C-alpha cells in the first residue's frame, strides 16, 4: 500500500510535510502518484491564493508495509 506525501516550502516559513487526513492508502504507486500530483497542484493554488510565495515543493508516495487492501 502507498500513501501521499507533499512538501511545501514557502518563503519566510518552515517547510511543511503534509499527508492526507484522514489517511488514504493506494494499492499501486501509479495510482498514488496521480493523486499526489493532483493534491500538490491544489496546494500550490491555495498557497498562491493566500499570498504565499512557494520557494520549493515536491510530492511523492511512500510505501507502507504491513497493510493489505482487504
PDB file of N, CA, C and O in Angstrom, chain B, residues numbered from 101:
ATOM      1  N   UNK B 101       0.842  -1.167   0.000  1.00  0.00           N
ATOM      2  CA  UNK B 101       0.000   0.000   0.000  1.00  0.00           C
ATOM      3  C   UNK B 101       0.901   1.249   0.000  1.00  0.00           C
ATOM      4  O   UNK B 101       2.043   1.217   0.458  1.00  0.00           O
ATOM      5  N   UNK B 102       0.349   2.330  -0.523  1.00  0.00           N
ATOM      6  CA  UNK B 102       1.096   3.582  -0.688  1.00  0.00           C
ATOM      7  C   UNK B 102       0.327   4.747  -0.098  1.00  0.00           C
ATOM      8  O   UNK B 102      -0.904   4.749  -0.096  1.00  0.00           O
ATOM      9  N   UNK B 103       1.061   5.754   0.411  1.00  0.00           N
ATOM     10  CA  UNK B 103       0.423   6.967   0.925  1.00  0.00           C
ATOM     11  C   UNK B 103       1.071   8.193   0.295  1.00  0.00           C
ATOM     12  O   UNK B 103       2.247   8.174  -0.070  1.00  0.00           O
ATOM     13  N   UNK B 104       0.283   9.261   0.176  1.00  0.00           N
ATOM     14  CA  UNK B 104       0.701  10.527  -0.427  1.00  0.00           C
ATOM     15  C   UNK B 104       1.494  11.355   0.585  1.00  0.00           C
ATOM     16  O   UNK B 104       1.135  11.441   1.759  1.00  0.00           O
ATOM     17  N   UNK B 105       2.589  11.965   0.097  1.00  0.00           N
ATOM     18  CA  UNK B 105       3.360  12.918   0.888  1.00  0.00           C
ATOM     19  C   UNK B 105       3.651  14.129   0.002  1.00  0.00           C
ATOM     20  O   UNK B 105       4.173  13.989  -1.104  1.00  0.00           O
ATOM     21  N   UNK B 106       3.307  15.321   0.501  1.00  0.00           N
ATOM     22  CA  UNK B 106       3.579  16.568  -0.222  1.00  0.00           C
ATOM     23  C   UNK B 106       4.397  17.473   0.691  1.00  0.00           C
ATOM     24  O   UNK B 106       4.078  17.624   1.870  1.00  0.00           O
ATOM     25  N   UNK B 107       5.460  18.078   0.141  1.00  0.00           N
ATOM     26  CA  UNK B 107       6.292  19.012   0.903  1.00  0.00           C
ATOM     27  C   UNK B 107       6.197  20.381   0.237  1.00  0.00           C
ATOM     28  O   UNK B 107       6.419  20.520  -0.966  1.00  0.00           O
ATOM     29  N   UNK B 108       5.860  21.396   1.049  1.00  0.00           N
ATOM     30  CA  UNK B 108       5.753  22.768   0.554  1.00  0.00           C
ATOM     31  C   UNK B 108       6.667  23.665   1.380  1.00  0.00           C
ATOM     32  O   UNK B 108       6.620  23.642   2.610  1.00  0.00           O
ATOM     33  N   UNK B 109       7.498  24.455   0.705  1.00  0.00           N
ATOM     34  CA  UNK B 109       8.395  25.397   1.368  1.00  0.00           C
ATOM     35  C   UNK B 109       8.062  26.800   0.848  1.00  0.00           C
ATOM     36  O   UNK B 109       8.377  27.149  -0.289  1.00  0.00           O
ATOM     37  N   UNK B 110       7.421  27.591   1.708  1.00  0.00           N
ATOM     38  CA  UNK B 110       7.053  28.959   1.346  1.00  0.00           C
ATOM     39  C   UNK B 110       8.062  29.912   1.972  1.00  0.00           C
ATOM     40  O   UNK B 110       8.520  29.696   3.095  1.00  0.00           O
ATOM     41  N   UNK B 111       8.404  30.962   1.240  1.00  0.00           N
ATOM     42  CA  UNK B 111       9.379  31.934   1.741  1.00  0.00           C
ATOM     43  C   UNK B 111       8.933  32.489   3.093  1.00  0.00           C
ATOM     44  O   UNK B 111       7.775  32.866   3.272  1.00  0.00           O
ATOM     45  N   UNK B 112       9.872  32.532   4.038  1.00  0.00           N
ATOM     46  CA  UNK B 112       9.597  33.072   5.356  1.00  0.00           C
ATOM     47  C   UNK B 112       8.915  32.099   6.303  1.00  0.00           C
ATOM     48  O   UNK B 112       8.594  32.467   7.434  1.00  0.00           O
ATOM     49  N   UNK B 113       8.687  30.877   5.871  1.00  0.00           N
ATOM     50  CA  UNK B 113       8.012  29.867   6.684  1.00  0.00           C
ATOM     51  C   UNK B 113       8.797  28.560   6.627  1.00  0.00           C
ATOM     52  O   UNK B 113       9.485  28.293   5.642  1.00  0.00           O
ATOM     53  N   UNK B 114       8.699  27.747   7.676  1.00  0.00           N
ATOM     54  CA  UNK B 114       9.346  26.439   7.612  1.00  0.00           C
ATOM     55  C   UNK B 114       8.639  25.539   6.594  1.00  0.00           C
ATOM     56  O   UNK B 114       7.452  25.713   6.319  1.00  0.00           O
ATOM     57  N   UNK B 115       9.369  24.592   6.050  1.00  0.00           N
ATOM     58  CA  UNK B 115       8.768  23.638   5.119  1.00  0.00           C
ATOM     59  C   UNK B 115       7.723  22.801   5.852  1.00  0.00           C
ATOM     60  O   UNK B 115       7.895  22.448   7.019  1.00  0.00           O
ATOM     61  N   UNK B 116       6.654  22.495   5.153  1.00  0.00           N
ATOM     62  CA  UNK B 116       5.566  21.690   5.708  1.00  0.00           C
ATOM     63  C   UNK B 116       5.520  20.350   4.993  1.00  0.00           C
ATOM     64  O   UNK B 116       5.476  20.291   3.764  1.00  0.00           O
ATOM     65  N   UNK B 117       5.531  19.283   5.768  1.00  0.00           N
ATOM     66  CA  UNK B 117       5.352  17.934   5.222  1.00  0.00           C
ATOM     67  C   UNK B 117       3.896  17.563   5.477  1.00  0.00           C
ATOM     68  O   UNK B 117       3.446  17.537   6.623  1.00  0.00           O
ATOM     69  N   UNK B 118       3.165  17.278   4.406  1.00  0.00           N
ATOM     70  CA  UNK B 118       1.733  17.024   4.533  1.00  0.00           C
ATOM     71  C   UNK B 118       1.368  15.627   4.038  1.00  0.00           C
ATOM     72  O   UNK B 118       1.916  15.122   3.059  1.00  0.00           O
ATOM     73  N   UNK B 119       0.425  15.030   4.753  1.00  0.00           N
ATOM     74  CA  UNK B 119      -0.162  13.754   4.368  1.00  0.00           C
ATOM     75  C   UNK B 119      -1.672  13.921   4.406  1.00  0.00           C
ATOM     76  O   UNK B 119      -2.182  14.843   5.042  1.00  0.00           O
ATOM     77  N   UNK B 120      -2.376  13.049   3.739  1.00  0.00           N
ATOM     78  CA  UNK B 120      -3.830  13.141   3.727  1.00  0.00           C
ATOM     79  C   UNK B 120      -4.398  12.881   5.120  1.00  0.00           C
ATOM     80  O   UNK B 120      -3.863  12.075   5.881  1.00  0.00           O
ATOM     81  N   UNK B 121      -5.483  13.572   5.439  1.00  0.00           N
ATOM     82  CA  UNK B 121      -6.153  13.387   6.720  1.00  0.00           C
ATOM     83  C   UNK B 121      -7.654  13.438   6.478  1.00  0.00           C
ATOM     84  O   UNK B 121      -8.174  14.509   6.168  1.00  0.00           O
ATOM     85  N   UNK B 122      -8.364  12.339   6.605  1.00  0.00           N
ATOM     86  CA  UNK B 122      -7.879  11.057   7.104  1.00  0.00           C
ATOM     87  C   UNK B 122      -6.976  10.383   6.066  1.00  0.00           C
ATOM     88  O   UNK B 122      -7.111  10.591   4.861  1.00  0.00           O
ATOM     89  N   UNK B 123      -6.064   9.579   6.575  1.00  0.00           N
ATOM     90  CA  UNK B 123      -5.071   8.915   5.722  1.00  0.00           C
ATOM     91  C   UNK B 123      -5.769   7.993   4.723  1.00  0.00           C
ATOM     92  O   UNK B 123      -6.657   7.221   5.082  1.00  0.00           O
ATOM     93  N   UNK B 124      -5.353   8.090   3.478  1.00  0.00           N
ATOM     94  CA  UNK B 124      -5.833   7.186   2.434  1.00  0.00           C
ATOM     95  C   UNK B 124      -4.644   6.377   1.946  1.00  0.00           C
ATOM     96  O   UNK B 124      -3.524   6.881   1.874  1.00  0.00           O
ATOM     97  N   UNK B 125      -4.894   5.136   1.616  1.00  0.00           N
ATOM     98  CA  UNK B 125      -3.843   4.256   1.109  1.00  0.00           C
ATOM     99  C   UNK B 125      -4.235   3.771  -0.273  1.00  0.00           C
ATOM    100  O   UNK B 125      -5.404   3.494  -0.537  1.00  0.00           O
ATOM    101  N   UNK B 126      -3.252   3.672  -1.150  1.00  0.00           N
ATOM    102  CA  UNK B 126      -3.471   3.288  -2.534  1.00  0.00           C
ATOM    103  C   UNK B 126      -2.767   1.968  -2.815  1.00  0.00           C
ATOM    104  O   UNK B 126      -1.700   1.694  -2.265  1.00  0.00           O
ATOM    105  N   UNK B 127      -3.372   1.157  -3.673  1.00  0.00           N
ATOM    106  CA  UNK B 127      -2.820  -0.176  -3.922  1.00  0.00           C
ATOM    107  C   UNK B 127      -1.610  -0.154  -4.851  1.00  0.00           C
ATOM    108  O   UNK B 127      -0.751  -1.032  -4.767  1.00  0.00           O
ATOM    109  N   UNK B 128      -1.535   0.837  -5.734  1.00  0.00           N
ATOM    110  CA  UNK B 128      -0.381   0.916  -6.640  1.00  0.00           C
ATOM    111  C   UNK B 128       0.302   2.270  -6.506  1.00  0.00           C
ATOM    112  O   UNK B 128      -0.325   3.261  -6.134  1.00  0.00           O
ATOM    113  N   UNK B 129       1.584   2.297  -6.811  1.00  0.00           N
ATOM    114  CA  UNK B 129       2.326   3.555  -6.750  1.00  0.00           C
ATOM    115  C   UNK B 129       1.813   4.534  -7.804  1.00  0.00           C
ATOM    116  O   UNK B 129       1.738   5.735  -7.545  1.00  0.00           O
ATOM    117  N   UNK B 130       1.462   4.036  -8.984  1.00  0.00           N
ATOM    118  CA  UNK B 130       0.993   4.937 -10.037  1.00  0.00           C
ATOM    119  C   UNK B 130      -0.321   5.611  -9.647  1.00  0.00           C
ATOM    120  O   UNK B 130      -0.501   6.796  -9.927  1.00  0.00           O
ATOM    121  N   UNK B 131      -1.239   4.894  -9.012  1.00  0.00           N
ATOM    122  CA  UNK B 131      -2.486   5.487  -8.529  1.00  0.00           C
ATOM    123  C   UNK B 131      -2.182   6.543  -7.465  1.00  0.00           C
ATOM    124  O   UNK B 131      -2.777   7.621  -7.467  1.00  0.00           O
ATOM    125  N   UNK B 132      -1.264   6.232  -6.569  1.00  0.00           N
ATOM    126  CA  UNK B 132      -0.875   7.156  -5.515  1.00  0.00           C
ATOM    127  C   UNK B 132      -0.236   8.420  -6.103  1.00  0.00           C
ATOM    128  O   UNK B 132      -0.573   9.532  -5.696  1.00  0.00           O
ATOM    129  N   UNK B 133       0.678   8.250  -7.051  1.00  0.00           N
ATOM    130  CA  UNK B 133       1.363   9.406  -7.641  1.00  0.00           C
ATOM    131  C   UNK B 133       0.385  10.316  -8.392  1.00  0.00           C
ATOM    132  O   UNK B 133       0.548  11.536  -8.377  1.00  0.00           O
ATOM    133  N   UNK B 134      -0.616   9.745  -9.042  1.00  0.00           N
ATOM    134  CA  UNK B 134      -1.617  10.564  -9.731  1.00  0.00           C
ATOM    135  C   UNK B 134      -2.369  11.427  -8.714  1.00  0.00           C
ATOM    136  O   UNK B 134      -2.607  12.610  -8.959  1.00  0.00           O
ATOM    137  N   UNK B 135      -2.739  10.841  -7.581  1.00  0.00           N
ATOM    138  CA  UNK B 135      -3.419  11.596  -6.529  1.00  0.00           C
ATOM    139  C   UNK B 135      -2.478  12.603  -5.882  1.00  0.00           C
ATOM    140  O   UNK B 135      -2.893  13.717  -5.560  1.00  0.00           O
ATOM    141  N   UNK B 136      -1.222  12.231  -5.687  1.00  0.00           N
ATOM    142  CA  UNK B 136      -0.241  13.145  -5.096  1.00  0.00           C
ATOM    143  C   UNK B 136      -0.039  14.365  -5.993  1.00  0.00           C
ATOM    144  O   UNK B 136       0.056  15.488  -5.499  1.00  0.00           O
ATOM    145  N   UNK B 137       0.025  14.155  -7.284  1.00  0.00           N
ATOM    146  CA  UNK B 137       0.193  15.254  -8.228  1.00  0.00           C
ATOM    147  C   UNK B 137      -1.002  16.205  -8.165  1.00  0.00           C
ATOM    148  O   UNK B 137      -0.828  17.424  -8.154  1.00  0.00           O
ATOM    149  N   UNK B 138      -2.197  15.653  -8.125  1.00  0.00           N
ATOM    150  CA  UNK B 138      -3.405  16.484  -8.065  1.00  0.00           C
ATOM    151  C   UNK B 138      -3.441  17.283  -6.768  1.00  0.00           C
ATOM    152  O   UNK B 138      -3.762  18.472  -6.790  1.00  0.00           O
ATOM    153  N   UNK B 139      -3.122  16.659  -5.648  1.00  0.00           N
ATOM    154  CA  UNK B 139      -3.130  17.356  -4.354  1.00  0.00           C
ATOM    155  C   UNK B 139      -2.048  18.437  -4.317  1.00  0.00           C
ATOM    156  O   UNK B 139      -2.267  19.520  -3.775  1.00  0.00           O
ATOM    157  N   UNK B 140      -0.883  18.141  -4.894  1.00  0.00           N
ATOM    158  CA  UNK B 140       0.212  19.105  -4.971  1.00  0.00           C
ATOM    159  C   UNK B 140      -0.240  20.358  -5.721  1.00  0.00           C
ATOM    160  O   UNK B 140       0.021  21.477  -5.280  1.00  0.00           O
ATOM    161  N   UNK B 141      -0.913  20.168  -6.844  1.00  0.00           N
ATOM    162  CA  UNK B 141      -1.387  21.307  -7.634  1.00  0.00           C
ATOM    163  C   UNK B 141      -2.440  22.117  -6.873  1.00  0.00           C
ATOM    164  O   UNK B 141      -2.434  23.347  -6.928  1.00  0.00           O
ATOM    165  N   UNK B 142      -3.339  21.434  -6.166  1.00  0.00           N
ATOM    166  CA  UNK B 142      -4.339  22.140  -5.358  1.00  0.00           C
ATOM    167  C   UNK B 142      -3.667  22.972  -4.259  1.00  0.00           C
ATOM    168  O   UNK B 142      -4.070  24.105  -3.996  1.00  0.00           O
ATOM    169  N   UNK B 143      -2.653  22.408  -3.630  1.00  0.00           N
ATOM    170  CA  UNK B 143      -1.945  23.132  -2.575  1.00  0.00           C
ATOM    171  C   UNK B 143      -1.187  24.337  -3.129  1.00  0.00           C
ATOM    172  O   UNK B 143      -1.185  25.402  -2.513  1.00  0.00           O
ATOM    173  N   UNK B 144      -0.544  24.175  -4.288  1.00  0.00           N
ATOM    174  CA  UNK B 144       0.144  25.310  -4.913  1.00  0.00           C
ATOM    175  C   UNK B 144      -0.834  26.452  -5.177  1.00  0.00           C
ATOM    176  O   UNK B 144      -0.526  27.615  -4.918  1.00  0.00           O
ATOM    177  N   UNK B 145      -2.007  26.115  -5.690  1.00  0.00           N
ATOM    178  CA  UNK B 145      -3.029  27.133  -5.947  1.00  0.00           C
ATOM    179  C   UNK B 145      -3.472  27.806  -4.648  1.00  0.00           C
ATOM    180  O   UNK B 145      -3.621  29.027  -4.600  1.00  0.00           O
ATOM    181  N   UNK B 146      -3.679  27.016  -3.601  1.00  0.00           N
ATOM    182  CA  UNK B 146      -4.122  27.573  -2.319  1.00  0.00           C
ATOM    183  C   UNK B 146      -3.070  28.497  -1.725  1.00  0.00           C
ATOM    184  O   UNK B 146      -3.396  29.582  -1.245  1.00  0.00           O
ATOM    185  N   UNK B 147      -1.813  28.075  -1.753  1.00  0.00           N
ATOM    186  CA  UNK B 147      -0.745  28.931  -1.222  1.00  0.00           C
ATOM    187  C   UNK B 147      -0.716  30.259  -1.977  1.00  0.00           C
ATOM    188  O   UNK B 147      -0.581  31.320  -1.368  1.00  0.00           O
ATOM    189  N   UNK B 148      -0.842  30.199  -3.292  1.00  0.00           N
ATOM    190  CA  UNK B 148      -0.828  31.409  -4.114  1.00  0.00           C
ATOM    191  C   UNK B 148      -2.029  32.299  -3.788  1.00  0.00           C
ATOM    192  O   UNK B 148      -1.891  33.518  -3.687  1.00  0.00           O
ATOM    193  N   UNK B 149      -3.185  31.702  -3.628  1.00  0.00           N
ATOM    194  CA  UNK B 149      -4.406  32.451  -3.301  1.00  0.00           C
ATOM    195  C   UNK B 149      -4.237  33.252  -2.015  1.00  0.00           C
ATOM    196  O   UNK B 149      -4.731  34.375  -1.907  1.00  0.00           O
ATOM    197  N   UNK B 150      -3.544  32.677  -1.047  1.00  0.00           N
ATOM    198  CA  UNK B 150      -3.365  33.338   0.246  1.00  0.00           C
ATOM    199  C   UNK B 150      -2.079  34.170   0.328  1.00  0.00           C
ATOM    200  O   UNK B 150      -1.683  34.606   1.409  1.00  0.00           O
ATOM    201  N   UNK B 151      -1.431  34.384  -0.825  1.00  0.00           N
ATOM    202  CA  UNK B 151      -0.314  35.304  -0.893  1.00  0.00           C
ATOM    203  C   UNK B 151       1.045  34.740  -0.517  1.00  0.00           C
ATOM    204  O   UNK B 151       2.004  35.496  -0.360  1.00  0.00           O
ATOM    205  N   UNK B 152       1.144  33.436  -0.370  1.00  0.00           N
ATOM    206  CA  UNK B 152       2.440  32.836  -0.066  1.00  0.00           C
ATOM    207  C   UNK B 152       3.229  32.629  -1.349  1.00  0.00           C
ATOM    208  O   UNK B 152       2.660  32.322  -2.397  1.00  0.00           O
ATOM    209  N   UNK B 153       4.532  32.798  -1.259  1.00  0.00           N
ATOM    210  CA  UNK B 153       5.425  32.519  -2.379  1.00  0.00           C
ATOM    211  C   UNK B 153       6.092  31.181  -2.099  1.00  0.00           C
ATOM    212  O   UNK B 153       6.879  31.053  -1.161  1.00  0.00           O
ATOM    213  N   UNK B 154       5.776  30.194  -2.912  1.00  0.00           N
ATOM    214  CA  UNK B 154       6.339  28.856  -2.729  1.00  0.00           C
ATOM    215  C   UNK B 154       7.729  28.829  -3.356  1.00  0.00           C
ATOM    216  O   UNK B 154       7.894  29.023  -4.560  1.00  0.00           O
ATOM    217  N   UNK B 155       8.724  28.584  -2.504  1.00  0.00           N
ATOM    218  CA  UNK B 155      10.113  28.522  -2.944  1.00  0.00           C
ATOM    219  C   UNK B 155      10.427  27.157  -3.540  1.00  0.00           C
ATOM    220  O   UNK B 155      11.057  27.061  -4.593  1.00  0.00           O
ATOM    221  N   UNK B 156       9.987  26.114  -2.867  1.00  0.00           N
ATOM    222  CA  UNK B 156      10.196  24.740  -3.334  1.00  0.00           C
ATOM    223  C   UNK B 156       8.985  23.913  -2.949  1.00  0.00           C
ATOM    224  O   UNK B 156       8.330  24.175  -1.941  1.00  0.00           O
ATOM    225  N   UNK B 157       8.700  22.916  -3.761  1.00  0.00           N
ATOM    226  CA  UNK B 157       7.643  21.974  -3.428  1.00  0.00           C
ATOM    227  C   UNK B 157       7.895  20.681  -4.183  1.00  0.00           C
ATOM    228  O   UNK B 157       8.518  20.661  -5.244  1.00  0.00           O
ATOM    229  N   UNK B 158       7.396  19.612  -3.605  1.00  0.00           N
ATOM    230  CA  UNK B 158       7.526  18.312  -4.250  1.00  0.00           C
ATOM    231  C   UNK B 158       6.442  17.395  -3.722  1.00  0.00           C
ATOM    232  O   UNK B 158       5.791  17.694  -2.721  1.00  0.00           O
ATOM    233  N   UNK B 159       6.257  16.290  -4.395  1.00  0.00           N
ATOM    234  CA  UNK B 159       5.323  15.277  -3.925  1.00  0.00           C
ATOM    235  C   UNK B 159       5.900  13.909  -4.241  1.00  0.00           C
ATOM    236  O   UNK B 159       6.697  13.749  -5.166  1.00  0.00           O
ATOM    237  N   UNK B 160       5.484  12.932  -3.460  1.00  0.00           N
ATOM    238  CA  UNK B 160       5.909  11.559  -3.674  1.00  0.00           C
ATOM    239  C   UNK B 160       4.911  10.638  -2.998  1.00  0.00           C
ATOM    240  O   UNK B 160       3.935  11.090  -2.400  1.00  0.00           O
ATOM    241  N   UNK B 161       5.164   9.360  -3.100  1.00  0.00           N
ATOM    242  CA  UNK B 161       4.376   8.360  -2.398  1.00  0.00           C
ATOM    243  C   UNK B 161       5.334   7.457  -1.640  1.00  0.00           C
ATOM    244  O   UNK B 161       6.369   7.045  -2.162  1.00  0.00           O
ATOM    245  N   UNK B 162       4.974   7.159  -0.408  1.00  0.00           N
ATOM    246  CA  UNK B 162       5.783   6.273   0.424  1.00  0.00           C
ATOM    247  C   UNK B 162       5.083   4.939   0.561  1.00  0.00           C
ATOM    248  O   UNK B 162       3.867   4.861   0.737  1.00  0.00           O
ATOM    249  N   UNK B 163       5.883   3.893   0.473  1.00  0.00           N
ATOM    250  CA  UNK B 163       5.354   2.534   0.662  1.00  0.00           C
ATOM    251  C   UNK B 163       5.120   2.308   2.148  1.00  0.00           C
ATOM    252  O   UNK B 163       5.971   2.608   2.986  1.00  0.00           O
ATOM    253  N   UNK B 164       3.942   1.770   2.452  1.00  0.00           N
ATOM    254  CA  UNK B 164       3.593   1.455   3.849  1.00  0.00           C
ATOM    255  C   UNK B 164       3.492  -0.058   3.943  1.00  0.00           C
ATOM    256  O   UNK B 164       2.575  -0.663   3.387  1.00  0.00           O
ATOM    257  N   UNK B 165       4.437  -0.667   4.650  1.00  0.00           N
ATOM    258  CA  UNK B 165       4.435  -2.130   4.783  1.00  0.00           C
ATOM    259  C   UNK B 165       3.439  -2.569   5.843  1.00  0.00           C
ATOM    260  O   UNK B 165       3.099  -1.810   6.750  1.00  0.00           O
ATOM    261  N   UNK B 166       2.985  -3.791   5.712  1.00  0.00           N
ATOM    262  CA  UNK B 166       2.115  -4.378   6.721  1.00  0.00           C
ATOM    263  C   UNK B 166       0.639  -4.114   6.523  1.00  0.00           C
ATOM    264  O   UNK B 166      -0.170  -4.545   7.345  1.00  0.00           O
ATOM    265  N   UNK B 167       0.257  -3.419   5.460  1.00  0.00           N
ATOM    266  CA  UNK B 167      -1.162  -3.165   5.188  1.00  0.00           C
ATOM    267  C   UNK B 167      -1.608  -4.020   4.019  1.00  0.00           C
ATOM    268  O   UNK B 167      -0.835  -4.293   3.101  1.00  0.00           O
ATOM    269  N   UNK B 168      -2.852  -4.435   4.061  1.00  0.00           N
ATOM    270  CA  UNK B 168      -3.437  -5.140   2.936  1.00  0.00           C
ATOM    271  C   UNK B 168      -4.686  -4.387   2.515  1.00  0.00           C
ATOM    272  O   UNK B 168      -5.222  -3.583   3.277  1.00  0.00           O
ATOM    273  N   UNK B 169      -5.139  -4.645   1.320  1.00  0.00           N
ATOM    274  CA  UNK B 169      -6.317  -3.938   0.828  1.00  0.00           C
ATOM    275  C   UNK B 169      -7.599  -4.735   1.053  1.00  0.00           C
ATOM    276  O   UNK B 169      -8.556  -4.609   0.289  1.00  0.00           O
ATOM    277  N   UNK B 170      -7.614  -5.546   2.093  1.00  0.00           N
ATOM    278  CA  UNK B 170      -8.824  -6.321   2.396  1.00  0.00           C
ATOM    279  C   UNK B 170      -9.709  -5.605   3.372  1.00  0.00           C
ATOM    280  O   UNK B 170     -10.768  -6.117   3.736  1.00  0.00           O
TER     281      UNK B 170
END
